[in-house]
Coordinates of C-alpha atoms and ligand atoms in Angstrom, one line a residue:
X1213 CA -39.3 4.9 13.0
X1214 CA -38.1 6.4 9.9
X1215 CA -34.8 5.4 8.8
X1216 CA -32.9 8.1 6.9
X1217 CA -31.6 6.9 3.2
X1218 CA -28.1 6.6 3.2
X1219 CA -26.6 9.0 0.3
X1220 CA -23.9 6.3 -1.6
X1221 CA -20.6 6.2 -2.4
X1222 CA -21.3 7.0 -5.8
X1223 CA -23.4 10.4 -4.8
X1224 CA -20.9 11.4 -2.5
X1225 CA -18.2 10.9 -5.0
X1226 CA -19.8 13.3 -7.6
X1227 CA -20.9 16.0 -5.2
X1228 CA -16.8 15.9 -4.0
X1229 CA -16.3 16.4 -7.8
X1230 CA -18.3 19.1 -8.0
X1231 CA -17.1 20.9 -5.7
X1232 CA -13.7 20.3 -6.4
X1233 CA -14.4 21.9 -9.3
X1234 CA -16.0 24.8 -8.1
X1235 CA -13.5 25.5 -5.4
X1236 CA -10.5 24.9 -7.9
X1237 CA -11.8 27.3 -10.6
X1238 CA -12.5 29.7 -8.0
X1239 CA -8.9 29.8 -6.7
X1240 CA -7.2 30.4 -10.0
X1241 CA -10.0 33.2 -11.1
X1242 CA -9.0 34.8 -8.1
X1243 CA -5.2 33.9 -8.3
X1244 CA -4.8 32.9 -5.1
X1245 CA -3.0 29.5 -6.1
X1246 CA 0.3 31.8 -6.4
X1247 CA 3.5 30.5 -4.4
X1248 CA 3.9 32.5 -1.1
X1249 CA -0.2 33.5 -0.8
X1250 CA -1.3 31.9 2.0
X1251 CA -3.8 30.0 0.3
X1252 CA -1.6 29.0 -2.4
X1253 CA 1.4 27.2 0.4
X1254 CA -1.1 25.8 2.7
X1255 CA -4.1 24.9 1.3
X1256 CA -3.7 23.8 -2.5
X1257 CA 0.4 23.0 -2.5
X1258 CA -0.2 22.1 1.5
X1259 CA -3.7 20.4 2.4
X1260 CA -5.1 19.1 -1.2
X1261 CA -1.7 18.0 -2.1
X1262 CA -1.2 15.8 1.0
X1263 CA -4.9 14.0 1.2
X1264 CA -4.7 13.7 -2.4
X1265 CA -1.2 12.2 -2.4
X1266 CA -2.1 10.0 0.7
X1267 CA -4.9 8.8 -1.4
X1268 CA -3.3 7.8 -4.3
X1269 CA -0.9 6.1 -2.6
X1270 CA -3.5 4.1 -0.8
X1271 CA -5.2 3.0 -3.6
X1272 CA -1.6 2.3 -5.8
X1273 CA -0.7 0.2 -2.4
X1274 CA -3.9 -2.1 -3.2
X1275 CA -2.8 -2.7 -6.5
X1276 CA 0.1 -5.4 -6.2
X1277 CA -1.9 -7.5 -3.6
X1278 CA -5.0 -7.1 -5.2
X1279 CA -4.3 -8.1 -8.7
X1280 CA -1.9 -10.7 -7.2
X1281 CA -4.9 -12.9 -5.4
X1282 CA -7.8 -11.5 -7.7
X1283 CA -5.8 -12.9 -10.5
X1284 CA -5.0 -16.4 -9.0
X1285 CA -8.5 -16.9 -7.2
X1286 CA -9.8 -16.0 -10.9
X1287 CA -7.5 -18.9 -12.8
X1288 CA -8.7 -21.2 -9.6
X1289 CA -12.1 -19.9 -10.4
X1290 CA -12.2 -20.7 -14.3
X1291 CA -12.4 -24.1 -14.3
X1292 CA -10.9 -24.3 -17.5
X1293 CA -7.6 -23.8 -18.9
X1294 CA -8.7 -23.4 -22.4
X1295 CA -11.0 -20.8 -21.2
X1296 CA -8.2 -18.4 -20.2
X1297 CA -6.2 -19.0 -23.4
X1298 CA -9.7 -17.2 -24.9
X1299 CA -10.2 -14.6 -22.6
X1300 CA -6.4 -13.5 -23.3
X1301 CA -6.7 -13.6 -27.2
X1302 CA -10.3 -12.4 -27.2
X1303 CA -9.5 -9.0 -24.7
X1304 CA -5.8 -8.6 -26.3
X1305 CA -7.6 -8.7 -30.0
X1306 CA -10.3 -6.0 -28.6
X1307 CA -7.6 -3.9 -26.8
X1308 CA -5.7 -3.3 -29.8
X1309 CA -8.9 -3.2 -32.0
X1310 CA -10.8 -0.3 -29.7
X1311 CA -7.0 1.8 -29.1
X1312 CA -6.2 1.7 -33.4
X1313 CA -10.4 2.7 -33.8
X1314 CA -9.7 5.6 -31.4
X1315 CA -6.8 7.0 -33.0
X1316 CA -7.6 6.3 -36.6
X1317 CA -10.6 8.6 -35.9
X1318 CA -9.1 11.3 -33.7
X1319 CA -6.7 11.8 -36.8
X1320 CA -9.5 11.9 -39.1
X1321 CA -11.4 14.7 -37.1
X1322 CA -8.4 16.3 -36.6
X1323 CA -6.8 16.5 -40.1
X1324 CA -10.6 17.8 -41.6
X1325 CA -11.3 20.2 -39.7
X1326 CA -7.0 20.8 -40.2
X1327 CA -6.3 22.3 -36.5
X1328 CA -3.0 23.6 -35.8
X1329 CA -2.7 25.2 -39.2
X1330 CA -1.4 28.3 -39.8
X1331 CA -0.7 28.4 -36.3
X1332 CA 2.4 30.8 -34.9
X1333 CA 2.9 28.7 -31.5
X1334 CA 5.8 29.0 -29.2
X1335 CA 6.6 25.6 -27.6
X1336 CA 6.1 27.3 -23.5
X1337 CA 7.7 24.7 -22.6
X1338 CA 11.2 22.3 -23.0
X1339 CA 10.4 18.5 -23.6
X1340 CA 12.8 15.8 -23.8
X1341 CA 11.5 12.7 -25.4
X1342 CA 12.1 9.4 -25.5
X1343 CA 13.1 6.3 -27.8
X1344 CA 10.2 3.7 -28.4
X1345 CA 11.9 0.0 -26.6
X1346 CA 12.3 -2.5 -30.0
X1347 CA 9.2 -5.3 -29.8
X1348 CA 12.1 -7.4 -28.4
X1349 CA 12.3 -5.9 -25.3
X1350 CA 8.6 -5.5 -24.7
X1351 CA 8.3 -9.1 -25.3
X1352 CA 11.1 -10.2 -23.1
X1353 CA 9.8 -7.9 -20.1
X1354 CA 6.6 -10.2 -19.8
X1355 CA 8.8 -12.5 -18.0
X1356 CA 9.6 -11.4 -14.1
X1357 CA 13.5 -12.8 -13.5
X1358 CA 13.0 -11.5 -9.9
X1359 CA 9.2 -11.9 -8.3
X1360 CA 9.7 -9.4 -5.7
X1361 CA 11.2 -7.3 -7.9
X1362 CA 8.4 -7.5 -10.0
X1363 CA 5.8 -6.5 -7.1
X1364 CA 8.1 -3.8 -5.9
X1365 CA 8.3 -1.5 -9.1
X1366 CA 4.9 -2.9 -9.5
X1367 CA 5.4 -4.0 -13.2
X1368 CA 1.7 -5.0 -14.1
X1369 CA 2.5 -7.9 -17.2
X1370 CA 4.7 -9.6 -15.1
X1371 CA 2.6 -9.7 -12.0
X1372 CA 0.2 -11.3 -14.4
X1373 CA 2.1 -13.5 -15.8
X1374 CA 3.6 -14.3 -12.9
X1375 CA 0.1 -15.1 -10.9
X1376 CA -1.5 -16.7 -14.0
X1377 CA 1.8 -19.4 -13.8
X1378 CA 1.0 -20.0 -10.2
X1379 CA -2.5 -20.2 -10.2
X1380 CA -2.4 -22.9 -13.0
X1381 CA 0.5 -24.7 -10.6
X1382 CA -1.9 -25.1 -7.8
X1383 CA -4.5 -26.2 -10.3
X1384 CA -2.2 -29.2 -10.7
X1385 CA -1.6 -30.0 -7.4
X1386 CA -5.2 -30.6 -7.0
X1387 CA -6.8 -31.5 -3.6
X1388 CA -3.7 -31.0 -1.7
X1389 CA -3.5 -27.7 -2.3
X1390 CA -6.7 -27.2 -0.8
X1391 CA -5.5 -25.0 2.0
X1392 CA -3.4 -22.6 -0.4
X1393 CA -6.4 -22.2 -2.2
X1394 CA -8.8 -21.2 1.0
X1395 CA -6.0 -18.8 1.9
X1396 CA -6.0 -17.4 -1.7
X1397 CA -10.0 -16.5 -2.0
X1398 CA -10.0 -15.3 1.4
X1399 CA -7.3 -13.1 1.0
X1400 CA -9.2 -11.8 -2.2
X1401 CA -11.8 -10.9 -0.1
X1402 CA -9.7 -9.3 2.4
X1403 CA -8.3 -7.1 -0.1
X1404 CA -11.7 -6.3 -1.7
X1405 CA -12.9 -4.9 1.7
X1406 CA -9.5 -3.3 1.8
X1407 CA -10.6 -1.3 -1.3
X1408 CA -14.0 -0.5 0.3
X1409 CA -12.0 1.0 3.7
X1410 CA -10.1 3.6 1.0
X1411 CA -13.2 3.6 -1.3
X1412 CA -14.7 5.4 2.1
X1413 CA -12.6 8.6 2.2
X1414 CA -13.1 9.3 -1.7
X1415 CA -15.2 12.1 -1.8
X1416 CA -12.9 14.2 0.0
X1417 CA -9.7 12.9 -1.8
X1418 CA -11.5 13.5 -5.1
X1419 CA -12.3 17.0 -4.1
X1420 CA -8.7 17.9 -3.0
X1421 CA -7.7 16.0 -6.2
X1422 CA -9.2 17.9 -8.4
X1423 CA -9.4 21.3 -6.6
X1424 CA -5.9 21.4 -6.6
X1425 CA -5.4 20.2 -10.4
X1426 CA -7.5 23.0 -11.2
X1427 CA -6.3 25.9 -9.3
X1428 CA -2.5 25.2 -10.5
X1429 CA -4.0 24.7 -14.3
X1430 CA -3.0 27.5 -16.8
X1431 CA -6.7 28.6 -17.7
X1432 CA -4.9 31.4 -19.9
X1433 CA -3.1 28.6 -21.8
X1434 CA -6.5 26.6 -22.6
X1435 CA -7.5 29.7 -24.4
X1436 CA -4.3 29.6 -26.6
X1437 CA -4.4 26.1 -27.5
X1438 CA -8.4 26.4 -27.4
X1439 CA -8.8 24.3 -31.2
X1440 CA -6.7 21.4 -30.0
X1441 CA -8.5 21.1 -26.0
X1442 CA -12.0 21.7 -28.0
X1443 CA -11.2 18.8 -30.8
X1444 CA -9.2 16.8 -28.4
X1445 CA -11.9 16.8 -26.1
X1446 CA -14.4 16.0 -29.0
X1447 CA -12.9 13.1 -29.9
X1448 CA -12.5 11.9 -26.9
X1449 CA -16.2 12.3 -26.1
X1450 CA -16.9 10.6 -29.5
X1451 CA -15.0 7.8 -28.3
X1452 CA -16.8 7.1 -25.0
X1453 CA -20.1 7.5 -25.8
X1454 CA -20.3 6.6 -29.7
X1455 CA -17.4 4.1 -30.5
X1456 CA -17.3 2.1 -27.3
X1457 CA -21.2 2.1 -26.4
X1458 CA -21.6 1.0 -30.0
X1459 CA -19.5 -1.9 -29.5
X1460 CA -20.4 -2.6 -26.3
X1461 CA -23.9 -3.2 -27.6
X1462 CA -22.9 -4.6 -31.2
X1463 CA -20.8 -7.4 -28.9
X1464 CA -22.4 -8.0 -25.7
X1465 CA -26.3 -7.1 -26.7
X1466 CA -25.8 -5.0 -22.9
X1467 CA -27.3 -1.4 -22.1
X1468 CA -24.9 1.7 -22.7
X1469 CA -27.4 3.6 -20.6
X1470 CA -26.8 1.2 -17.3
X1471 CA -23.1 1.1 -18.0
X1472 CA -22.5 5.0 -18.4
X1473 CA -24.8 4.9 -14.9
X1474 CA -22.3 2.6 -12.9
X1475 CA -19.3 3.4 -14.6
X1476 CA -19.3 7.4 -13.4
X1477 CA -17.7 6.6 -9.8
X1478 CA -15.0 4.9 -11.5
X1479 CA -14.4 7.3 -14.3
X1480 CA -14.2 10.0 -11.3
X1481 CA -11.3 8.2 -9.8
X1482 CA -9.6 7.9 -12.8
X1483 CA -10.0 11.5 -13.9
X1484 CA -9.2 12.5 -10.3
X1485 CA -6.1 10.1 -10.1
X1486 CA -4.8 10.8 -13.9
X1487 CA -3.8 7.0 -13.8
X1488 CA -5.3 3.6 -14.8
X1489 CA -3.3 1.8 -12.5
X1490 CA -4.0 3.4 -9.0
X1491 CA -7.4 3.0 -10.4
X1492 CA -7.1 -0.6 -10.8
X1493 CA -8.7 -1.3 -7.3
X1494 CA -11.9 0.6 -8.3
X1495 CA -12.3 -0.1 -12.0
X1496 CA -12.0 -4.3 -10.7
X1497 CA -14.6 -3.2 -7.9
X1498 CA -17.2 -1.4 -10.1
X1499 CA -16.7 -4.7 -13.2
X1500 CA -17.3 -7.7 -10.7
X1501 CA -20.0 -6.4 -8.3
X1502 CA -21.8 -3.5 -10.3
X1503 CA -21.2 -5.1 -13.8
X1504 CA -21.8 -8.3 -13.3
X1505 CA -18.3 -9.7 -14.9
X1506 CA -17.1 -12.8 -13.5
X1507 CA -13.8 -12.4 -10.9
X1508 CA -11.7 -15.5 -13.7
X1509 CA -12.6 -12.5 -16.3
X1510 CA -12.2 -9.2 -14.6
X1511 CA -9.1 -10.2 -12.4
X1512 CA -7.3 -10.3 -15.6
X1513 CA -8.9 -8.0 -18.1
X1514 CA -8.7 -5.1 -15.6
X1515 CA -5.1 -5.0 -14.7
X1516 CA -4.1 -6.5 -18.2
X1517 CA -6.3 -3.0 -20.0
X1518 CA -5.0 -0.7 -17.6
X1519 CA -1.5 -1.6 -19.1
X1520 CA -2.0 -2.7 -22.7
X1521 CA -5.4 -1.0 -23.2
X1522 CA -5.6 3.0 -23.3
X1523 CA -7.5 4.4 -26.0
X1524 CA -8.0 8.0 -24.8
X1525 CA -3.7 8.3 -24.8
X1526 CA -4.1 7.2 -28.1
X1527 CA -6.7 9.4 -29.4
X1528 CA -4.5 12.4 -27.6
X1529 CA -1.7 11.5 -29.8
X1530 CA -3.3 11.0 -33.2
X1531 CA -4.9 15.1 -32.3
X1532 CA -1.3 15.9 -30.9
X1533 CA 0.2 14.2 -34.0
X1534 CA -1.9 16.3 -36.7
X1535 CA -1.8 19.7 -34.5
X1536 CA 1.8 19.6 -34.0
X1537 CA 2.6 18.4 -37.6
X1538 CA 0.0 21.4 -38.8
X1539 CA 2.1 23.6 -36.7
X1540 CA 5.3 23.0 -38.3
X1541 CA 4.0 22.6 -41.6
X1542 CA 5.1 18.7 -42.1
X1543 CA 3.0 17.1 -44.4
X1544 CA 3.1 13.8 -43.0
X1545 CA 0.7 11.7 -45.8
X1546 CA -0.7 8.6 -45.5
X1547 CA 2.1 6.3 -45.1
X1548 CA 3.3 8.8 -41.8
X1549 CA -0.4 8.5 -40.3
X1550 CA -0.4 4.9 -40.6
X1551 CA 3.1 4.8 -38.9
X1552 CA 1.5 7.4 -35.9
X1553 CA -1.7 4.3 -35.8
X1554 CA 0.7 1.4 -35.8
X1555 CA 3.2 3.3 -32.9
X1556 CA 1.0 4.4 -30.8
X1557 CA -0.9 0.9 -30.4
X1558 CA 2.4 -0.7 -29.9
X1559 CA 3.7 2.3 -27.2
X1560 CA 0.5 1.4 -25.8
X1561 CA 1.8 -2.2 -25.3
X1562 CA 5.1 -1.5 -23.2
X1563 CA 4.2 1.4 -21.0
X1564 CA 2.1 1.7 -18.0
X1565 CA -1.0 3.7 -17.1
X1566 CA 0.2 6.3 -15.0
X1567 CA 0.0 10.3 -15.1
X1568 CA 1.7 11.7 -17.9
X1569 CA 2.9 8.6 -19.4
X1570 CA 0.6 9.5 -22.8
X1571 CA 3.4 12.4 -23.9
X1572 CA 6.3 10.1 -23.3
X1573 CA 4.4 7.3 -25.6
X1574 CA 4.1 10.8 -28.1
X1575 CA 7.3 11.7 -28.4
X1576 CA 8.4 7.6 -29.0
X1577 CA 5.6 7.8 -32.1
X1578 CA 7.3 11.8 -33.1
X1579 CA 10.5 9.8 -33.2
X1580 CA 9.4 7.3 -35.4
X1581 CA 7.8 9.6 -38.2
X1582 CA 10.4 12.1 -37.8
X1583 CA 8.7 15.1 -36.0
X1584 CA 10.1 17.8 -34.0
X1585 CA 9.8 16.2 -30.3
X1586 CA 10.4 19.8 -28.8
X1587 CA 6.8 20.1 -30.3
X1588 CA 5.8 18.7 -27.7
X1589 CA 6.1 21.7 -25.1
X1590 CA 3.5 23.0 -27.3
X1591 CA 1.0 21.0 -25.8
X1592 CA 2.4 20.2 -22.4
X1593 CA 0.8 22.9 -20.1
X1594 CA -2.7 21.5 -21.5
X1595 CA -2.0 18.0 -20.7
X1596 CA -2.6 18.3 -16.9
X1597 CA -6.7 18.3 -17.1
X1598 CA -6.3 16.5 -20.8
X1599 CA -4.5 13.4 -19.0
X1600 CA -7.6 13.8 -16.5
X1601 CA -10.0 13.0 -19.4
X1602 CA -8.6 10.7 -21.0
X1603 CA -7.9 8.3 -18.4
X1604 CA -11.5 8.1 -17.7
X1605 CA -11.7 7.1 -21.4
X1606 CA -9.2 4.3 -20.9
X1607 CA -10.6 2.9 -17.7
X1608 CA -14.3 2.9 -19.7
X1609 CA -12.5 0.8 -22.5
X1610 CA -11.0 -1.4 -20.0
X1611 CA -15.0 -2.0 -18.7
X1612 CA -15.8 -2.3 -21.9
X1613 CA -14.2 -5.1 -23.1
X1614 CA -14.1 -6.6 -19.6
X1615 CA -18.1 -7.2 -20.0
X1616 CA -17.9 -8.0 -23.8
X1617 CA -15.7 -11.0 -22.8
X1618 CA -17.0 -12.3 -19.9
X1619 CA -20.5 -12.0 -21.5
X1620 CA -19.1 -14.5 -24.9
X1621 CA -17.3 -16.7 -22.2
X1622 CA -20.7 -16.6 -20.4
X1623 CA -19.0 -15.2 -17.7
X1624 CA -21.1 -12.7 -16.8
X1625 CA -24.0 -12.1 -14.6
X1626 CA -26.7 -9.8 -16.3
X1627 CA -28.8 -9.8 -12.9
X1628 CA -26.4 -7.9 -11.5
X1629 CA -26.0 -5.5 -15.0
X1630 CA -29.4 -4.5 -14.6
X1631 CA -30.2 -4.0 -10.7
X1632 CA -29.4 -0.8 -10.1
X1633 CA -28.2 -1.0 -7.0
X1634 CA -26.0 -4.0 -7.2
X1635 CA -22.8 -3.1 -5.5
X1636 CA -23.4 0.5 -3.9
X1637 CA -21.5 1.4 -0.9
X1638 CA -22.4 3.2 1.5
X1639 CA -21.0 4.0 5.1
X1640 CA -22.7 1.3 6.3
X1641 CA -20.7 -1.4 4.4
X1642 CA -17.6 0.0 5.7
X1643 CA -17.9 -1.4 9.5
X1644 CA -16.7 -4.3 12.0
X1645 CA -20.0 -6.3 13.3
X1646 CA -19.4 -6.6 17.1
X1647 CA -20.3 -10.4 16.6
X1648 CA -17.8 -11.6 14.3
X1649 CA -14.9 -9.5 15.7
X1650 CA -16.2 -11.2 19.1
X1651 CA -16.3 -14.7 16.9
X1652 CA -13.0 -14.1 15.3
X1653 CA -11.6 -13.3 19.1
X1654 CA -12.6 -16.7 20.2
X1655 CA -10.8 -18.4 17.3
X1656 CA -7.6 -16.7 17.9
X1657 CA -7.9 -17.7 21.7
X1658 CA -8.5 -20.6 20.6
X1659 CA -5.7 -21.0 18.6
X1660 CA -3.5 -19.5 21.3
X1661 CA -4.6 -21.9 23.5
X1662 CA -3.5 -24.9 21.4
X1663 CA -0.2 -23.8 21.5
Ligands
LIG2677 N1 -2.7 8.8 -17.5 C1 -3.1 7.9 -18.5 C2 -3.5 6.6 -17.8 O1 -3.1 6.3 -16.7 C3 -2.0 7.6 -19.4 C4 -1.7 8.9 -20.2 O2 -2.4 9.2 -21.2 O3 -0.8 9.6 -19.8 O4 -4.3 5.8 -18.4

């Protein structure tokens, strides 16, 4: 008999893309996106927006329980305390390094080939900005002083911290804690099959994702602003396959070519999602089983980059920076671009990856130097597909360094780097076997019966 190859999740994934693409463009050529068209109500504001919604919110409900006993089962898994005091210095020290690279250049490129000058732009839109915190505050927020709290507005650093502090508690309890820990790595591998279940339904979420976020997008405005998409875009580009593939191989000797390969699904997800952190599940996922990165490395450099780490926001604000200073004629200098590189990797510090969140970080760095925030609105119909980009940049930065640390802590499989098929998913992974749902039927009788 011959058995039919089963397309993957990865295939499936890109051909949703596509044709999310396709089908988006082809509503807004044709204008049929318009509020009260039929298509417009029901299909792109009714049907994409409620599958893609349902989808993020499936994956953003994995995040909290999935960082929460990834993160512990990886400080059980470490086997050395020391070890995690390196893989925190070594990833924060790359974070910062990669995001102040990213924007240092994006200003470059931007400020030689001097976009936004001369320009006669009329913000098309009101923005209200927003005050950088002080250090202080960022600092102090680490700490949770309420747990649930904590999980419940799903604040990332102190879900970490807080899960670090317990993992290294039930270090020190030793044997006894024996159970706790059985319950911990098999509710990591719950969750992980959890993430396969939603992983299952991505090619159509991606497709109604993306369809929708291109019918409703201003193609006439692209045009307009067409110098700042085009070098924004550039850069960005630069970034991903220049900057980080350079380090990548300057640090952890690895292939760029196999890590472009098995980081597309994931960069999908994050350009269809427009946010690091509802990506979480899929950029932890893709690290552990398709890069090879150890769980003790990944379960904290993952959701630890998606917050700290986002070096395609940065390189949109060094662009944004020069374009909207160009625009008003404000000769920043040297001392005001260093001020923009400084801000922007601090903003990058205290706010979370989520849609949108890169023009609030902006208008905290426009704050500081002392540009016009309503500038702003200049760029703010464009941002939609830009935020798309760039947060498949800061998810790949996040892989990035994830496999350059675990690789110096020798945390890191490269057996798994280099098969090509290691961790593909297909329809077939996402099933019950009749046998153990009949086995795990006797063991609850079982139990019942004891009672
Ligand atoms: N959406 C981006 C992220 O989640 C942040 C941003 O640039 O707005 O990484």
């Amino acid at each position: 008999m011959v058995t039919k190859k089963k397309m993957t999740l990865t295939t499936k994934v890109l051909i949703g893309m596509a044709l999310g693409i396709l089908a988006g463009l082809a509503i807004n050529f044709a204008g049929l996106n318009a509020e009260g068209t039929f298509v417009g109500d029901n299909i792109v504001n009714g049907l994409f927006l409620i599958i893609g919604k349902m989808f993020v919110t499936a994956l953003k409900m994995l995040v909290v329980p999935l960082v929460f006993f990834s993160l512990i089962s990886g400080v059980l898994g470490i086997g050395d305390i020391n070890v995690l005091g390196k893989v925190g210095a070594k990833s924060f020290v790359l974070y910062m390094l990669t995001t102040a690279i990213a924007i240092a250049v994006a200003i470059t490129i931007a400020a030689v080939i001097g976009i936004g000058e001369g320009a006669h732009l009329t913000s098309t839109a009101a923005f209200t900005g927003k005050e950088a915190p002080p250090l202080s505050a960022v600092l102090i927020d680490i700490i949770p002083g309420n747990v649930v709290n904590a999980m419940a507005l799903g604040k990332m650093l102190q879900l970490i911290f807080f899960s670090i502090l317990l993992g290294i508690s039930i270090l020190m309890v030793g044997k006894k804690a024996e159970p706790v820990v059985k319950l911990i790595e098999i509710g990591n591998e719950i969750m992980m099959n959890m993430v396969n279940i939603i992983m299952a339904v991505a090619p159509y979420a991606v497709f109604a994702l993306i369809a929708k976020a291109l019918a409703n997008l201003g193609l006439g405005l692209l045009a307009d602003l067409a110098g700042y998409v085009i070098v924004l875009v550039a850069a960005l580009m630069i970034h991903l396959f220049v900057t980080l593939m350079a380090i990548l191989k300057l640090f952890s000797g690895m292939s760029p070519k196999t890590f472009l390969k098995k980081m597309k699904d994931t960069q999908v997800f994050a350009f269809s999602t427009s946010s690091s952190n509802a990506t979480i599940p899929v950029t932890l996922r893709t690290v552990t089983e398709r890069l090879g990165v150890d769980n003790s490395v990944a379960s904290f450099t993952v959701p630890f980059g998606a917050t700290i780490n986002m070096d395609g926001t940065a390189i949109m604000q060094g662009v944004a920076t020069v374009f909207i200073a160009n625009a008003y004629g404000v000769d920043l200098g040297i001392t005001g671009y260093l001020t923009v590189i400084m801000m922007s990797v601090l903003a990058s510090i205290g706010t979370a990856g989520v849609p949108g969140v890169g023009l609030i970080m902006l208008s905290m760095v426009f704050t500081q130097v002392g540009l016009p925030v309503e500038g702003i609105g200049l760029i703010l119909g464009v941002d939609r597909l830009l935020d798309m980009i760039r947060t498949a940049v800061n998810v790949s930065g996040d892989a990035t360094v994830s496999v350059i640390v675990a690789k110096s802590e020798k945390k890191f499989d490269p057996e798994v780097y280099n098969d090509p098929t290691a961790g593909n998913l297909t329809s077939d992974d996402v099933h019950i076997d009749p046998k153990i749902e009949e086995e795990l039927a006797e063991v609850v009788d079982l139990l019942h019966e004891k009672k």
